[in-house]
PDB file of C-alpha atoms in Angstrom:
ATOM      1  CA  MET A   1      67.471 118.614  91.741  1.00 82.00           C
ATOM      2  CA  PRO A   2      71.178 118.290  92.575  1.00 87.00           C
ATOM      3  CA  ILE A   3      72.284 118.188  96.200  1.00 90.00           C
ATOM      4  CA  ILE A   4      75.971 118.832  95.556  1.00 93.00           C
ATOM      5  CA  LEU A   5      76.312 122.313  94.170  1.00 90.00           C
ATOM      6  CA  PRO A   6      79.199 124.300  92.643  1.00 92.00           C
ATOM      7  CA  ASN A   7      79.443 126.440  95.796  1.00 91.00           C
ATOM      8  CA  HIS A   8      80.081 123.376  98.031  1.00 93.00           C
ATOM      9  CA  LYS A   9      83.639 122.973  99.215  1.00 96.00           C
ATOM     10  CA  LEU A  10      85.404 119.654  98.682  1.00 96.00           C
ATOM     11  CA  GLU A  11      85.549 118.922 102.421  1.00 96.00           C
ATOM     12  CA  GLU A  12      81.740 119.358 102.704  1.00 96.00           C
ATOM     13  CA  ILE A  13      80.914 116.602 100.212  1.00 97.00           C
ATOM     14  CA  PRO A  14      81.476 113.538 102.480  1.00 97.00           C
ATOM     15  CA  SER A  15      79.065 114.990 105.081  1.00 96.00           C
ATOM     16  CA  ILE A  16      76.475 115.643 102.377  1.00 96.00           C
ATOM     17  CA  VAL A  17      76.898 112.079 101.074  1.00 97.00           C
ATOM     18  CA  PHE A  18      76.514 110.413 104.474  1.00 96.00           C
ATOM     19  CA  SER A  19      73.521 112.617 105.294  1.00 95.00           C
ATOM     20  CA  GLU A  20      71.881 111.446 102.073  1.00 94.00           C
ATOM     21  CA  LEU A  21      72.696 107.814 102.937  1.00 96.00           C
ATOM     22  CA  ARG A  22      70.877 108.288 106.253  1.00 94.00           C
ATOM     23  CA  ASN A  23      67.883 109.587 104.279  1.00 91.00           C
ATOM     24  CA  GLY A  24      68.052 106.400 102.230  1.00 90.00           C
ATOM     25  CA  ILE A  25      67.597 104.331 105.353  1.00 90.00           C
ATOM     26  CA  SER A  26      64.850 106.392 106.961  1.00 88.00           C
ATOM     27  CA  ARG A  27      62.663 106.964 103.879  1.00 88.00           C
ATOM     28  CA  LYS A  28      60.987 103.821 102.611  1.00 84.00           C
ATOM     29  CA  LYS A  29      60.912 104.740  98.893  1.00 89.00           C
ATOM     30  CA  HIS A  30      64.235 106.567  98.748  1.00 93.00           C
ATOM     31  CA  PRO A  31      66.386 105.486  95.755  1.00 94.00           C
ATOM     32  CA  PHE A  32      69.274 104.635  98.104  1.00 95.00           C
ATOM     33  CA  LYS A  33      67.218 101.833  99.677  1.00 93.00           C
ATOM     34  CA  ASN A  34      68.035  99.454  96.798  1.00 93.00           C
ATOM     35  CA  VAL A  35      71.655  99.523  95.683  1.00 96.00           C
ATOM     36  CA  VAL A  36      74.112  97.425  93.705  1.00 98.00           C
ATOM     37  CA  LEU A  37      76.712  95.283  95.483  1.00 98.00           C
ATOM     38  CA  THR A  38      79.628  93.913  93.461  1.00 98.00           C
ATOM     39  CA  THR A  39      81.777  91.045  94.694  1.00 97.00           C
ATOM     40  CA  VAL A  40      84.401  88.971  92.892  1.00 95.00           C
ATOM     41  CA  ASN A  41      83.916  85.282  92.100  1.00 91.00           C
ATOM     42  CA  GLU A  42      87.424  84.022  91.307  1.00 85.00           C
ATOM     43  CA  LYS A  43      88.251  86.714  88.710  1.00 87.00           C
ATOM     44  CA  THR A  44      84.734  87.584  87.562  1.00 93.00           C
ATOM     45  CA  PRO A  45      82.825  90.537  89.047  1.00 95.00           C
ATOM     46  CA  MET A  46      79.308  89.680  90.185  1.00 95.00           C
ATOM     47  CA  SER A  47      76.770  92.453  90.767  1.00 97.00           C
ATOM     48  CA  ARG A  48      73.338  92.228  92.301  1.00 96.00           C
ATOM     49  CA  TRP A  49      70.670  94.470  93.758  1.00 96.00           C
ATOM     50  CA  ILE A  50      70.503  94.463  97.547  1.00 95.00           C
ATOM     51  CA  VAL A  51      68.644  96.353 100.257  1.00 94.00           C
ATOM     52  CA  PHE A  52      70.764  98.885 102.141  1.00 95.00           C
ATOM     53  CA  ARG A  53      69.755  98.423 105.795  1.00 94.00           C
ATOM     54  CA  LYS A  54      71.824 100.529 108.194  1.00 95.00           C
ATOM     55  CA  LEU A  55      74.612 103.068 108.475  1.00 96.00           C
ATOM     56  CA  THR A  56      76.680 102.689 111.652  1.00 95.00           C
ATOM     57  CA  LEU A  57      78.036 105.529 113.764  1.00 93.00           C
ATOM     58  CA  GLU A  58      81.407 104.850 112.091  1.00 94.00           C
ATOM     59  CA  ASN A  59      79.716 105.243 108.675  1.00 95.00           C
ATOM     60  CA  ASN A  60      80.009 101.557 107.857  1.00 97.00           C
ATOM     61  CA  LEU A  61      77.190 100.158 105.730  1.00 97.00           C
ATOM     62  CA  LEU A  62      75.152  97.106 106.774  1.00 97.00           C
ATOM     63  CA  ILE A  63      73.248  94.693 104.542  1.00 97.00           C
ATOM     64  CA  TYR A  64      71.419  91.495 105.455  1.00 96.00           C
ATOM     65  CA  THR A  65      71.807  88.190 103.644  1.00 95.00           C
ATOM     66  CA  ASP A  66      71.540  84.433 103.936  1.00 93.00           C
ATOM     67  CA  SER A  67      74.870  82.970 105.089  1.00 94.00           C
ATOM     68  CA  ARG A  68      74.598  80.362 102.308  1.00 93.00           C
ATOM     69  CA  SER A  69      74.420  82.962  99.506  1.00 94.00           C
ATOM     70  CA  GLU A  70      76.910  83.394  96.680  1.00 94.00           C
ATOM     71  CA  LYS A  71      77.869  86.848  97.934  1.00 96.00           C
ATOM     72  CA  ILE A  72      78.987  85.357 101.251  1.00 96.00           C
ATOM     73  CA  LYS A  73      81.037  82.708  99.439  1.00 95.00           C
ATOM     74  CA  ASN A  74      82.652  85.431  97.331  1.00 96.00           C
ATOM     75  CA  LEU A  75      83.410  87.648 100.335  1.00 97.00           C
ATOM     76  CA  ARG A  76      84.945  84.796 102.321  1.00 96.00           C
ATOM     77  CA  LYS A  77      87.511  84.429  99.508  1.00 96.00           C
ATOM     78  CA  ASN A  78      87.956  88.149  98.848  1.00 96.00           C
ATOM     79  CA  SER A  79      86.637  90.687 101.356  1.00 97.00           C
ATOM     80  CA  ASN A  80      86.975  93.585  98.899  1.00 97.00           C
ATOM     81  CA  CYS A  81      83.776  94.675  97.201  1.00 97.00           C
ATOM     82  CA  GLY A  82      81.968  97.709  95.839  1.00 98.00           C
ATOM     83  CA  ILE A  83      78.594  99.263  96.491  1.00 98.00           C
ATOM     84  CA  LEU A  84      76.859 101.659  94.101  1.00 98.00           C
ATOM     85  CA  PHE A  85      74.106 104.135  94.981  1.00 97.00           C
ATOM     86  CA  TYR A  86      72.174 106.135  92.395  1.00 97.00           C
ATOM     87  CA  ASN A  87      69.415 108.687  92.817  1.00 95.00           C
ATOM     88  CA  ASN A  88      67.862 109.417  89.433  1.00 94.00           C
ATOM     89  CA  LYS A  89      65.831 112.405  90.703  1.00 93.00           C
ATOM     90  CA  GLN A  90      68.887 114.121  92.149  1.00 93.00           C
ATOM     91  CA  GLY A  91      71.325 112.858  89.517  1.00 95.00           C
ATOM     92  CA  LEU A  92      73.627 111.668  92.306  1.00 97.00           C
ATOM     93  CA  GLN A  93      75.847 108.607  91.993  1.00 97.00           C
ATOM     94  CA  ILE A  94      78.012 107.373  94.870  1.00 98.00           C
ATOM     95  CA  TYR A  95      80.379 104.447  94.620  1.00 98.00           C
ATOM     96  CA  PHE A  96      82.294 102.994  97.571  1.00 98.00           C
ATOM     97  CA  SER A  97      85.203 100.574  97.456  1.00 98.00           C
ATOM     98  CA  THR A  98      84.863  98.651 100.696  1.00 98.00           C
ATOM     99  CA  VAL A  99      86.302  95.918 102.852  1.00 98.00           C
ATOM    100  CA  SER A 100      83.690  93.557 104.229  1.00 98.00           C
ATOM    101  CA  THR A 101      83.229  91.791 107.531  1.00 97.00           C
ATOM    102  CA  ILE A 102      80.714  88.959 107.781  1.00 98.00           C
ATOM    103  CA  HIS A 103      78.678  88.715 110.973  1.00 97.00           C
ATOM    104  CA  GLN A 104      76.804  85.547 111.849  1.00 94.00           C
ATOM    105  CA  ASN A 105      75.456  84.297 115.171  1.00 92.00           C
ATOM    106  CA  ASN A 106      76.918  87.201 117.129  1.00 93.00           C
ATOM    107  CA  GLU A 107      75.632  90.223 119.069  1.00 93.00           C
ATOM    108  CA  LEU A 108      75.075  92.274 115.917  1.00 92.00           C
ATOM    109  CA  THR A 109      72.991  89.624 114.147  1.00 91.00           C
ATOM    110  CA  LYS A 110      71.023  88.873 117.333  1.00 91.00           C
ATOM    111  CA  LYS A 111      70.258  92.597 117.712  1.00 91.00           C
ATOM    112  CA  TYR A 112      68.949  93.035 114.157  1.00 89.00           C
ATOM    113  CA  TRP A 113      67.247  89.641 113.821  1.00 88.00           C
ATOM    114  CA  GLN A 114      64.653  90.908 116.321  1.00 86.00           C
ATOM    115  CA  GLY A 115      63.592  93.473 113.691  1.00 84.00           C
ATOM    116  CA  VAL A 116      63.254  90.900 110.902  1.00 82.00           C
ATOM    117  CA  VAL A 117      59.575  90.102 111.203  1.00 72.00           C
ATOM    118  CA  GLY A 118      56.796  88.360 109.343  1.00 69.00           C
ATOM    119  CA  THR A 119      57.529  86.966 105.921  1.00 72.00           C
ATOM    120  CA  SER A 120      60.923  88.724 105.871  1.00 78.00           C
ATOM    121  CA  SER A 121      62.308  86.099 108.252  1.00 77.00           C
ATOM    122  CA  GLU A 122      61.419  83.432 105.675  1.00 77.00           C
ATOM    123  CA  ASN A 123      64.052  84.916 103.351  1.00 78.00           C
ATOM    124  CA  TYR A 124      66.730  83.576 105.698  1.00 79.00           C
ATOM    125  CA  THR A 125      65.112  80.262 106.597  1.00 76.00           C
ATOM    126  CA  THR A 126      64.515  78.509 103.285  1.00 78.00           C
ATOM    127  CA  ILE A 127      65.211  74.788 103.248  1.00 76.00           C
ATOM    128  CA  TYR A 128      67.433  75.105 100.195  1.00 74.00           C
ATOM    129  CA  PRO A 129      70.310  77.590 100.016  1.00 77.00           C
ATOM    130  CA  PRO A 130      70.029  80.560  97.638  1.00 82.00           C
ATOM    131  CA  SER A 131      70.936  79.685  94.003  1.00 83.00           C
ATOM    132  CA  SER A 132      70.077  75.980  94.505  1.00 81.00           C
ATOM    133  CA  PRO A 133      68.467  74.290  91.498  1.00 85.00           C
ATOM    134  CA  ILE A 134      64.802  73.448  92.172  1.00 83.00           C
ATOM    135  CA  ASN A 135      62.128  71.480  90.320  1.00 86.00           C
ATOM    136  CA  ASN A 136      59.423  74.147  90.656  1.00 86.00           C
ATOM    137  CA  ILE A 137      59.058  77.640  92.079  1.00 86.00           C
ATOM    138  CA  TYR A 138      57.303  76.406  95.214  1.00 82.00           C
ATOM    139  CA  GLU A 139      60.385  74.480  96.372  1.00 83.00           C
ATOM    140  CA  GLY A 140      62.250  77.794  96.525  1.00 82.00           C
ATOM    141  CA  HIS A 141      59.797  79.091  99.109  1.00 79.00           C
ATOM    142  CA  LYS A 142      59.812  76.147 101.490  1.00 81.00           C
ATOM    143  CA  THR A 143      61.059  77.228 104.895  1.00 78.00           C
ATOM    144  CA  GLU A 144      62.232  75.455 107.993  1.00 76.00           C
ATOM    145  CA  LYS A 145      59.570  75.062 110.666  1.00 74.00           C
ATOM    146  CA  ASP A 146      61.659  76.938 113.211  1.00 74.00           C
ATOM    147  CA  LEU A 147      62.153  80.471 111.852  1.00 71.00           C
ATOM    148  CA  ASN A 148      65.489  81.042 113.583  1.00 75.00           C
ATOM    149  CA  ASP A 149      68.500  83.177 112.722  1.00 82.00           C
ATOM    150  CA  LYS A 150      71.016  80.394 111.989  1.00 86.00           C
ATOM    151  CA  HIS A 151      71.392  81.500 108.321  1.00 89.00           C
ATOM    152  CA  PHE A 152      70.901  85.218 108.978  1.00 92.00           C
ATOM    153  CA  SER A 153      74.065  87.191 108.298  1.00 95.00           C
ATOM    154  CA  ILE A 154      75.002  90.826 108.204  1.00 96.00           C
ATOM    155  CA  ILE A 155      77.673  92.081 105.865  1.00 98.00           C
ATOM    156  CA  GLU A 156      79.396  95.140 107.272  1.00 98.00           C
ATOM    157  CA  LEU A 157      81.064  97.239 104.589  1.00 98.00           C
ATOM    158  CA  ARG A 158      83.862  99.576 105.655  1.00 97.00           C
ATOM    159  CA  PRO A 159      84.371 102.231 102.968  1.00 98.00           C
ATOM    160  CA  ILE A 160      87.979 102.910 101.980  1.00 97.00           C
ATOM    161  CA  ASN A 161      87.394 104.922  98.798  1.00 98.00           C
ATOM    162  CA  MET A 162      84.449 106.989  97.627  1.00 98.00           C
ATOM    163  CA  SER A 163      83.652 108.355  94.183  1.00 98.00           C
ATOM    164  CA  VAL A 164      80.893 110.959  93.941  1.00 98.00           C
ATOM    165  CA  LEU A 165      79.295 112.135  90.695  1.00 98.00           C
ATOM    166  CA  GLN A 166      76.658 114.852  90.714  1.00 97.00           C
ATOM    167  CA  LEU A 167      74.959 115.151  87.335  1.00 96.00           C
ATOM    168  CA  SER A 168      73.494 118.554  86.552  1.00 94.00           C
ATOM    169  CA  ARG A 169      72.482 120.553  83.489  1.00 91.00           C
ATOM    170  CA  ASP A 170      74.508 123.391  84.977  1.00 88.00           C
ATOM    171  CA  GLY A 171      77.650 121.234  84.908  1.00 91.00           C
ATOM    172  CA  HIS A 172      78.560 117.888  86.417  1.00 96.00           C
ATOM    173  CA  ILE A 173      80.643 117.688  89.594  1.00 97.00           C
ATOM    174  CA  ARG A 174      82.867 114.724  90.367  1.00 97.00           C
ATOM    175  CA  ALA A 175      85.184 114.022  93.296  1.00 98.00           C
ATOM    176  CA  ASN A 176      87.173 111.063  94.587  1.00 98.00           C
ATOM    177  CA  PHE A 177      88.020 110.482  98.232  1.00 98.00           C
ATOM    178  CA  SER A 178      90.136 108.066 100.246  1.00 98.00           C
ATOM    179  CA  LYS A 179      89.597 107.257 103.899  1.00 96.00           C
ATOM    180  CA  ALA A 180      92.341 108.859 105.979  1.00 93.00           C
ATOM    181  CA  ASN A 181      92.474 108.726 109.769  1.00 85.00           C
ATOM    182  CA  ASN A 182      88.982 109.733 110.904  1.00 83.00           C
ATOM    183  CA  GLY A 183      88.027 111.610 107.758  1.00 92.00           C
ATOM    184  CA  TRP A 184      88.182 111.727 103.989  1.00 96.00           C
ATOM    185  CA  GLU A 185      90.864 113.234 101.768  1.00 97.00           C
ATOM    186  CA  GLY A 186      90.012 113.897  98.163  1.00 96.00           C
ATOM    187  CA  SER A 187      90.070 116.002  95.088  1.00 97.00           C
ATOM    188  CA  PHE A 188      87.735 117.167  92.403  1.00 97.00           C
ATOM    189  CA  ILE A 189      88.253 115.376  89.094  1.00 96.00           C
ATOM    190  CA  VAL A 190      86.972 115.859  85.559  1.00 94.00           C
ATOM    191  CA  PRO A 191      83.481 114.345  85.230  1.00 93.00           C
TER     192      PRO A 191
END
């Protein structure tokens, strides 16, 4: 069932989108929990599924990663990236062009590391960095004895453009927005 309807005004859409993003964080099986992040490696786009973790008060998006990952290497060279959300049940697609900030060993990572518990902390404490060649699958799961946050990073994504596509049998709705001052300016466009 669509959430953006023909009777919604253009200026209402960003609020609807960010409300739905908050639902994605709070509901464990919400389709916005797992999203696609695209970075650029030299000139080649690289996309991968990630877990969307938090939405800040400023509507910046937070994801967790290992500081040794390819996505971090890509973002250190080019902080521009994209993040794609899709809800098949609602037929809602949201794409953000963003500028990233990498957080490591600071107040933000210390705050959220406390919530990374159990086997989840092992994802950031493997002996070998992500994407390292290994001889067998067990080597990829070896962790350091001290499960600390030295490789735990948070990527903060600041949206600068937003493209919204609401698919519906009654007629698709599409709009593009650009961040302006403290809000969003946009227009409807042909789906």
